Amino acid sequence: MPIEIYEIVAQGARYWFLFLMALIVWRSYRWFVRDRRQRKKRMRLLPDAGYIGEMVVIDGGDELQKGAALPIPREGTLGRSRMNDLCLPLQHIKNKHCWFCYDREEGLRMEPYHGCTIAIDGEERTGRRDPLYMQHGSRLTIGGAELRLRMFAGFETALRPSAQPTNDENGAPQAAPAIMTQEQFAQWQAQQMQQQYIQQMTYLQWMAQQQAIAAASTAAPASTPSGNPSPLPPTAPESDGYEPSDEPIYDASSYAPPGPSRQIEFDHGMNFYPPTDSEEDPWPYAPNPDAFPMPEEEDFYAQELDEDLTDAAAPPKSAYVGHDESEAAKKAFWDRYLGGGEKR
Amino acid sequence: MKQLRFRFRALALIVIGLLTVAGVYGVYSVSTYGSRWFSNARNTRYQSAKRTVVQGDIIDRNGVVLATVDEEGNRVYQSNIKSRSAIVHLIGDNEGNVANGVDSFQANYLLGFETSLTERVTALLRGETRRGDNVTLTADSKLCTAIVDAFASGEVSRGKAGAAVVLNYQTGELLAMVSLPVFDPMNISETVTQNTQHPFWNRALQSTLPPGSTFKIITTAAALENLSDVESLIFTCTGATQVMDQLIRDYNNAQHGEITLARAFRVSCNNTFSQAALLMGDNALRKTAESFGFNDNFLFRDIVVENSVYPTSSRNDVEVAWSGVGQSQVAATPLHMCMVAAAIANDGVMMEPRLLSKVESPSGVVRLKYSQKIYRRALSAELAQKIDGYMKDVVERGTGTRAQVDGLTIAGKTGSAESAANGQNVTHAWFVGYIDDDAYPYACCVFVEEGSSGGSVAAPIAKTIFTYLKNNTK
Amino acid sequence: MSKRQAYEAYRKERQDKRRPDRRMCSAMMLFFFSGFLLISLKNEIAWQGLALSIVVPALIYVATMWLPRFFPADKLLLSIANFLCALGVLILYSTDLDGGTSRGIQQAMYYGVGILVMLFCIMLVRYIRRWSFFIYVIMFGAALLLALPLAIGTEQNGATNWINIGGTSLQPSEIVKLALLLVLSYFMSRNRLLPWLLFALFSLGVLMLQKDLGTALIYYFTALFMYYAATGNLLMTGFGLVGAAGASVAGYMMFAHVKKRVAIWRNPWMYYETSGYQIVQMLMAIASGGLFGVGLGLGSPRVIPVYFTDCIFAVICEQFGIIFGVLVLVMYVIMILRGTSIATSARHSFHGLLALGATSMLGIQTFVIIGGVLKLIPLTGVTMPFVSYGGTSMVSCMGLIGLLQGVDSLNRDDLSYDYEISRSLQETADLPDADNR
């Protein structure tokens, strides 16, 4: 192309390029804003996102309300000022008193700052020497207040021996003591199963008898049943709550204690508490960091949280975990396995 | 982590702020200084553009073609050597020796950078070679020639360097801008480049030198503003005023005795004005000077002029006293002093000096027509009237009588400024003045380097200028 | 909603043409297609240019739409980076045509290497959990690498910070940038002052010895920003700023070339023949571009010395205009915004600091070079991220956004985890109240 024509074309084209560039910038800005909006929406729908558990106030003195639950993020600071993740308006603690971080293997690592004292389950620490770890149910004594850690389901860690729920709390009705060795637990579980089985059998027998009576009474005048156990049906078998409904009724003879449905690593003699997962699937965790997850379908994030999903086929909000429901779930969980805490 | 997040956002805001500053500064500097950067004569784009585009013509206000392109594509100027030498600093030469002449500063018009796309397309379709736009100046080349002649004919001013600027004080049109020594742009030889008077230097726009007694216009304005009843105040001129450890004397050690401000202006008494400056204080004088445009960054559209200086640091009494008479680190260009006189003439309104009268493409599209712009309001109309009276007095019976022209009311101020050159004290001759007539609204400034007396050396040249204007303009 | 339904809805949504990544990708592809087409029609038809006008948009499509499917990448960052790299290739190619160089194609190769480095950095951040041992390896390795040019280095443009390995020249300070970020964020997140301070001082010292002042500036300010983010200690940060000012004044007094740089920054016209030539030519180029530019392929970019690395922004402004230049700045700003949002969503302070450090490093480098080109601050020897020609520059910038994307992928993982947990909690929440199941 001769240079004059090229000059004209190029000078006409500069407006075209400028227009395209403005378009590109505009679109990328809109993309950014849209992503941010979606992220905010996600945060709203998952109110507990980012948190691993709560600190429940057992004894707060004057400043803290008893029973208040303060959410704990994965990493943060604890102190008096409002800029902390865990803000405890206690008099005797510093503005930034302690730093904590969740370690998947060891629990919630607490590192007090220079000159600050905390006590976890009785063990005291001051300053940044060996950090202390808190697990689910550990107690934190700080500045005259006492808090207890309650982790969300899924953040289980092994309980340490000292983290015992003391029995002077109003004991939960029929919770088994949370500390037991593996053999003890297997025994206990077997006992529970057997009890439940017996109860269920009794109930069914009673039902059959009632039906027979009803059938007989229509056919023949009612005659007092004899030899029956109590006229009242026994209490409905206490279900574990976590067992699926269509599980076949146990045959007592064919009972065999189920093995742990999930690999739990623990040293011999260490304590643990029972897993929460049902017998069907293992509890879905985040992808194992040591393996490279192969892409399932076509996208790397097979379960990518595309928000048009929530928009278009938006189930009613109650299908998501509302605050009350999550509270109830956590309460049930704790009551089950820790022998209770404060009744709320 | 909450704190961390807060700090992350703060830091990101700082970084984005920095980038925003860079972006805004980029747009600002390109729009303000872009034409100046581009119009640099060393710009290689000119060379490449000159290969493809025929440079446009430069025409003066009367239609005289000052520069054009011949058949071989060379830049040619007027055939008369005297004429083309006189305007060489106005137009510039072809090699970029003169800074910011019209030929290089308006190259974006002359080399066709401003032609629109449609024009280019039509030109291409018609198969014409590309031509740049023709630029018509407000300048009068004959006047420039007359000024050079006047310099040559004066006994003292012959052979000396100097400058002269002529402005229309009502519209701001620049009628003449001459700097001496001149040279022939079509014949630049060794003697020109080795000339110790530096002929390439444009003294009208680039020399900042002490204005001397012409600065008393500003001192008077400051006194009238700041000292109450200064017109009735009686100063004492004993021939030498002691300030700290120095003595301030008048020209030729004159003694004026008891003297009013008006008379002091007329006879240009240094003692009076230095006392007045001390009375007012440096700050008041500086403020008035700045309202006249000192210490301002001149960013005129058509010309590039050096900034005038009034010192801003705190100074002792001697320096302040000498500043009152336009010495002691006060410096201005001849163009600026002409603007000062023009402001007085125009009731205190200073117009921006403009050079482009019309820019027209070869196909007749007018890109630019003359438009005037007020640069600033230097002082109030009534003060301007008062000073106007004083300045008329100077020409009528004061130091500037040699600038009188029959049939015209001339107002002016002479100046003899002392300066140091090569370790010696030299005295420069200044004259600023104007014609007080609506038919001839012209102000001029004449500056003769080492001319000693303003009244006797610079004023006659001004008279020649005014005479020419009277005879040749309507 | 069952998983199948969810997947169907997801799939349909993926095919929706109005998705933001598709839109931006199509605009970019159109831009570069028309750009390369135009430039290849200058003079004689350049078949390489026509080929590029197909290949470059195709590469952009692959890199923007397909790459994030296989590797955990953030699409927005990747698109912007791709755009800037392709813009660099376009400009370099347009200057290649008349100059007989082949920088455009080489830049495309460097881009490929850059993508690999980016993926490496993403994996690095994602899959290494125990940094405590690794970080010391990085620290000492980086220190060694940085000091290497002092031993076997060659000098270029007045700074001895290049080494020649088997024909290719390498600038270790660009690679050590990434190591610096990792080291700083690790030790700062654990509140251990001494290791990172020593490392930072050591690298600053080595850079001063190599006279690479621009990179030293970037290192210093990034470390300062990260320090403030980690500790919030305004007093010490203030001291750091004062120290920077003091050091620059001291440097001005001591080094002649610093004096020269400042002199030509203030008035380059005086030194036109010698050192100010570069700045004068840059300013003339930018001014001749005006608001809209002179047009692609026009103008005289090669007059500017080093037009292909440091001063490429001046070439962009000349050919496309200052408005276009400001829009390119806006792209960088969007990258920084995105990086900040990644940093604030991070769950651990290590990742947050890492993301913040990468973002601020990018932003500071961009400011330093654009400020230098526009004569806002003295010109230093840093390159423009993504756009400048140069293998190590490209590699380090892609590494930076690789680190950012690694942190982003961890954030998304955590979010998925929380989502899973809350869904399971929902299931368990229903069960205790159910009657008979």
CSV table of N, CA, C and O in Angstrom, one decimal, chain B residues 284-348:
chain,number,residue,atom,x,y,z
B,284,ALA,N,4.6,44.4,49.4
B,284,ALA,CA,3.6,45.2,48.7
B,284,ALA,C,4.1,45.4,47.2
B,284,ALA,O,3.4,45.2,46.3
B,285,LEU,N,5.4,45.7,47.1
B,285,LEU,CA,6.0,45.9,45.8
B,285,LEU,C,5.9,44.6,45.0
B,285,LEU,O,5.6,44.6,43.8
B,286,ARG,N,6.2,43.5,45.6
B,286,ARG,CA,6.2,42.2,44.9
B,286,ARG,C,4.8,41.9,44.5
B,286,ARG,O,4.6,41.4,43.4
B,287,LYS,N,3.9,42.2,45.3
B,287,LYS,CA,2.5,41.8,45.0
B,287,LYS,C,2.1,42.6,43.7
B,287,LYS,O,1.4,42.0,42.8
B,288,THR,N,2.4,43.9,43.7
B,288,THR,CA,2.0,44.6,42.5
B,288,THR,C,2.8,44.1,41.3
B,288,THR,O,2.2,44.0,40.2
B,289,ALA,N,4.0,43.8,41.5
B,289,ALA,CA,4.8,43.3,40.3
B,289,ALA,C,4.2,42.0,39.8
B,289,ALA,O,4.1,41.8,38.6
B,290,GLU,N,3.7,41.1,40.8
B,290,GLU,CA,3.1,39.9,40.3
B,290,GLU,C,1.8,40.1,39.6
B,290,GLU,O,1.4,39.3,38.8
B,291,SER,N,1.1,41.2,40.0
B,291,SER,CA,-0.1,41.4,39.3
B,291,SER,C,0.1,41.9,37.9
B,291,SER,O,-0.7,41.8,37.0
B,292,PHE,N,1.3,42.4,37.7
B,292,PHE,CA,1.7,42.8,36.3
B,292,PHE,C,2.3,41.6,35.6
B,292,PHE,O,2.7,41.8,34.4
B,293,GLY,N,2.5,40.5,36.2
B,293,GLY,CA,2.9,39.3,35.5
B,293,GLY,C,4.3,38.9,35.8
B,293,GLY,O,4.8,37.9,35.2
B,294,PHE,N,5.0,39.5,36.8
B,294,PHE,CA,6.3,39.0,37.2
B,294,PHE,C,6.1,37.7,37.9
B,294,PHE,O,5.1,37.5,38.6
B,295,ASN,N,7.1,36.9,37.9
B,295,ASN,CA,7.1,35.5,38.5
B,295,ASN,C,6.0,34.6,38.0
B,295,ASN,O,5.8,33.5,38.6
B,296,ASP,N,5.4,35.0,36.9
B,296,ASP,CA,4.4,34.1,36.4
B,296,ASP,C,5.0,33.2,35.3
B,296,ASP,O,5.9,33.7,34.6
B,297,ASN,N,4.4,32.1,35.1
B,297,ASN,CA,5.0,31.2,34.0
B,297,ASN,C,4.2,31.5,32.7
B,297,ASN,O,3.0,31.1,32.6
B,298,PHE,N,4.8,32.2,31.9
B,298,PHE,CA,4.1,32.7,30.7
B,298,PHE,C,3.9,31.4,29.8
B,298,PHE,O,4.9,30.8,29.3
B,299,LEU,N,2.7,31.2,29.5
B,299,LEU,CA,2.4,30.0,28.6
B,299,LEU,C,1.5,30.6,27.5
B,299,LEU,O,0.4,30.2,27.3
B,300,PHE,N,2.1,31.5,26.7
B,300,PHE,CA,1.3,32.1,25.6
B,300,PHE,C,1.1,31.1,24.5
B,300,PHE,O,1.9,30.2,24.3
B,301,ARG,N,0.1,31.2,23.8
B,301,ARG,CA,-0.2,30.3,22.7
B,301,ARG,C,0.7,30.4,21.6
B,301,ARG,O,1.1,29.4,21.0
B,302,ASP,N,1.1,31.6,21.2
B,302,ASP,CA,1.8,31.7,19.9
B,302,ASP,C,3.3,31.9,20.1
B,302,ASP,O,4.0,31.8,19.1
B,303,ILE,N,3.7,32.4,21.2
B,303,ILE,CA,5.2,32.7,21.4
B,303,ILE,C,5.7,32.1,22.7
B,303,ILE,O,4.9,31.8,23.6
B,304,VAL,N,7.0,31.9,22.7
B,304,VAL,CA,7.6,31.3,23.9
B,304,VAL,C,8.5,32.4,24.5
B,304,VAL,O,9.4,32.9,23.8
B,305,VAL,N,8.2,32.9,25.7
B,305,VAL,CA,8.9,34.0,26.2
B,305,VAL,C,9.4,33.6,27.6
B,305,VAL,O,8.8,32.9,28.3
B,306,GLU,N,10.6,34.1,27.9
B,306,GLU,CA,11.2,33.8,29.3
B,306,GLU,C,10.4,34.5,30.3
B,306,GLU,O,9.8,35.6,30.1
B,307,ASN,N,10.4,33.9,31.5
B,307,ASN,CA,9.6,34.5,32.6
B,307,ASN,C,10.3,35.6,33.2
B,307,ASN,O,11.6,35.6,33.3
B,308,SER,N,9.6,36.6,33.6
B,308,SER,CA,10.2,37.8,34.3
B,308,SER,C,10.2,37.5,35.8
B,308,SER,O,9.4,36.8,36.4
B,309,VAL,N,11.2,38.1,36.5
B,309,VAL,CA,11.5,37.7,37.8
B,309,VAL,C,11.4,38.9,38.7
B,309,VAL,O,12.0,39.9,38.5
B,310,TYR,N,10.7,38.7,39.8
B,310,TYR,CA,10.8,39.6,41.0
B,310,TYR,C,11.2,38.7,42.2
B,310,TYR,O,10.4,37.8,42.5
B,311,PRO,N,12.3,38.9,42.8
B,311,PRO,CA,12.7,37.9,43.8
B,311,PRO,C,11.7,37.7,44.9
B,311,PRO,O,11.1,38.6,45.4
B,312,THR,N,11.6,36.5,45.3
B,312,THR,CA,10.6,36.1,46.3
B,312,THR,C,11.2,35.8,47.7
B,312,THR,O,10.4,35.7,48.6
B,313,SER,N,12.5,35.7,47.7
B,313,SER,CA,13.0,35.5,49.1
B,313,SER,C,13.1,36.8,49.8
B,313,SER,O,13.0,37.9,49.3
B,314,SER,N,13.2,36.7,51.1
B,314,SER,CA,13.2,37.9,51.9
B,314,SER,C,14.6,38.7,51.7
B,314,SER,O,15.6,38.0,51.6
B,315,ARG,N,14.5,40.0,51.7
B,315,ARG,CA,15.7,40.7,51.3
B,315,ARG,C,15.9,41.9,52.3
B,315,ARG,O,15.0,42.3,53.0
B,316,ASN,N,17.1,42.4,52.2
B,316,ASN,CA,17.4,43.5,53.1
B,316,ASN,C,17.0,44.8,52.5
B,316,ASN,O,16.6,44.8,51.3
B,317,ASP,N,17.2,45.9,53.2
B,317,ASP,CA,16.7,47.2,52.7
B,317,ASP,C,17.3,47.6,51.5
B,317,ASP,O,16.7,48.3,50.6
B,318,VAL,N,18.6,47.4,51.4
B,318,VAL,CA,19.3,47.9,50.2
B,318,VAL,C,18.7,47.3,48.9
B,318,VAL,O,18.4,47.9,47.9
B,319,GLU,N,18.5,46.0,49.0
B,319,GLU,CA,18.0,45.3,47.8
B,319,GLU,C,16.6,45.8,47.5
B,319,GLU,O,16.2,46.0,46.3
B,320,VAL,N,15.8,46.0,48.6
B,320,VAL,CA,14.4,46.5,48.3
B,320,VAL,C,14.4,47.8,47.7
B,320,VAL,O,13.7,48.2,46.8
B,321,ALA,N,15.3,48.7,48.2
B,321,ALA,CA,15.4,50.0,47.7
B,321,ALA,C,15.8,50.0,46.2
B,321,ALA,O,15.2,50.7,45.4
B,322,TRP,N,16.8,49.2,45.9
B,322,TRP,CA,17.2,49.1,44.5
B,322,TRP,C,16.1,48.5,43.6
B,322,TRP,O,16.0,48.8,42.4
B,323,SER,N,15.3,47.6,44.2
B,323,SER,CA,14.2,47.0,43.4
B,323,SER,C,13.2,48.1,43.0
B,323,SER,O,12.6,48.0,42.0
B,324,GLY,N,13.1,49.1,43.9
B,324,GLY,CA,12.1,50.1,43.5
B,324,GLY,C,12.5,50.8,42.3
B,324,GLY,O,11.6,51.4,41.6
B,325,VAL,N,13.7,50.8,41.9
B,325,VAL,CA,14.1,51.5,40.7
B,325,VAL,C,14.5,50.4,39.6
B,325,VAL,O,15.2,50.7,38.7
B,326,GLY,N,14.0,49.2,39.8
B,326,GLY,CA,14.2,48.2,38.8
B,326,GLY,C,15.5,47.6,38.6
B,326,GLY,O,15.9,47.1,37.6
B,327,GLN,N,16.3,47.6,39.7
B,327,GLN,CA,17.6,46.9,39.7
B,327,GLN,C,17.5,45.7,40.7
B,327,GLN,O,16.4,45.3,41.0
B,328,SER,N,18.7,45.3,41.1
B,328,SER,CA,18.7,44.3,42.2
B,328,SER,C,17.9,43.0,41.9
B,328,SER,O,16.9,42.8,42.6
B,329,GLN,N,18.3,42.3,40.9
B,329,GLN,CA,17.7,41.0,40.6
B,329,GLN,C,16.3,41.1,40.1
B,329,GLN,O,15.7,40.0,39.9
B,330,VAL,N,15.7,42.2,39.8
B,330,VAL,CA,14.5,42.3,39.1
B,330,VAL,C,14.9,42.2,37.6
B,330,VAL,O,15.8,42.9,37.2
B,331,ALA,N,14.2,41.3,36.9
B,331,ALA,CA,14.6,41.2,35.5
B,331,ALA,C,13.3,40.9,34.7
B,331,ALA,O,12.4,40.3,35.1
B,332,ALA,N,13.3,41.5,33.5
B,332,ALA,CA,12.2,41.3,32.6
B,332,ALA,C,12.7,41.3,31.1
B,332,ALA,O,13.8,41.8,30.8
B,333,THR,N,11.8,40.7,30.3
B,333,THR,CA,12.1,40.7,28.9
B,333,THR,C,11.5,42.0,28.2
B,333,THR,O,10.6,42.6,28.7
B,334,PRO,N,12.1,42.4,27.1
B,334,PRO,CA,11.5,43.6,26.4
B,334,PRO,C,10.0,43.4,26.1
B,334,PRO,O,9.2,44.3,26.2
B,335,LEU,N,9.6,42.2,25.7
B,335,LEU,CA,8.2,41.9,25.5
B,335,LEU,C,7.4,42.2,26.7
B,335,LEU,O,6.3,42.8,26.6
B,336,HIS,N,7.8,41.8,27.8
B,336,HIS,CA,7.0,41.9,29.0
B,336,HIS,C,6.9,43.4,29.4
B,336,HIS,O,5.9,43.9,29.8
B,337,MET,N,8.0,44.2,29.2
B,337,MET,CA,7.9,45.6,29.5
B,337,MET,C,7.0,46.3,28.6
B,337,MET,O,6.3,47.2,29.0
B,338,CYS,N,6.9,45.8,27.4
B,338,CYS,CA,6.0,46.4,26.4
B,338,CYS,C,4.6,46.0,26.9
B,338,CYS,O,3.7,46.9,26.8
B,339,MET,N,4.4,44.8,27.4
B,339,MET,CA,3.0,44.5,27.9
B,339,MET,C,2.7,45.4,29.1
B,339,MET,O,1.5,45.7,29.3
B,340,VAL,N,3.7,45.7,29.9
B,340,VAL,CA,3.4,46.6,31.1
B,340,VAL,C,2.9,47.9,30.6
B,340,VAL,O,1.8,48.4,31.1
B,341,ALA,N,3.6,48.5,29.6
B,341,ALA,CA,3.1,49.8,29.1
B,341,ALA,C,1.7,49.6,28.4
B,341,ALA,O,0.9,50.5,28.6
B,342,ALA,N,1.5,48.5,27.7
B,342,ALA,CA,0.3,48.3,27.1
B,342,ALA,C,-0.9,48.2,28.1
B,342,ALA,O,-2.0,48.7,27.9
B,343,ALA,N,-0.5,47.7,29.3
B,343,ALA,CA,-1.6,47.6,30.3
B,343,ALA,C,-2.0,48.9,30.8
B,343,ALA,O,-3.2,49.2,31.0
B,344,ILE,N,-1.0,49.8,31.0
B,344,ILE,CA,-1.4,51.2,31.4
B,344,ILE,C,-2.2,51.8,30.3
B,344,ILE,O,-3.2,52.5,30.6
B,345,ALA,N,-1.9,51.6,29.1
B,345,ALA,CA,-2.6,52.3,28.0
B,345,ALA,C,-4.0,51.7,27.9
B,345,ALA,O,-5.0,52.4,27.6
B,346,ASN,N,-4.2,50.5,28.3
B,346,ASN,CA,-5.5,49.8,28.1
B,346,ASN,C,-6.3,49.8,29.4
B,346,ASN,O,-7.0,48.8,29.6
B,347,ASP,N,-6.2,50.8,30.2
B,347,ASP,CA,-7.0,50.9,31.4
B,347,ASP,C,-6.7,49.8,32.4
B,347,ASP,O,-7.6,49.3,33.0
B,348,GLY,N,-5.5,49.3,32.4
B,348,GLY,CA,-5.1,48.3,33.4
B,348,GLY,C,-5.3,46.9,32.9
B,348,GLY,O,-5.1,46.0,33.7
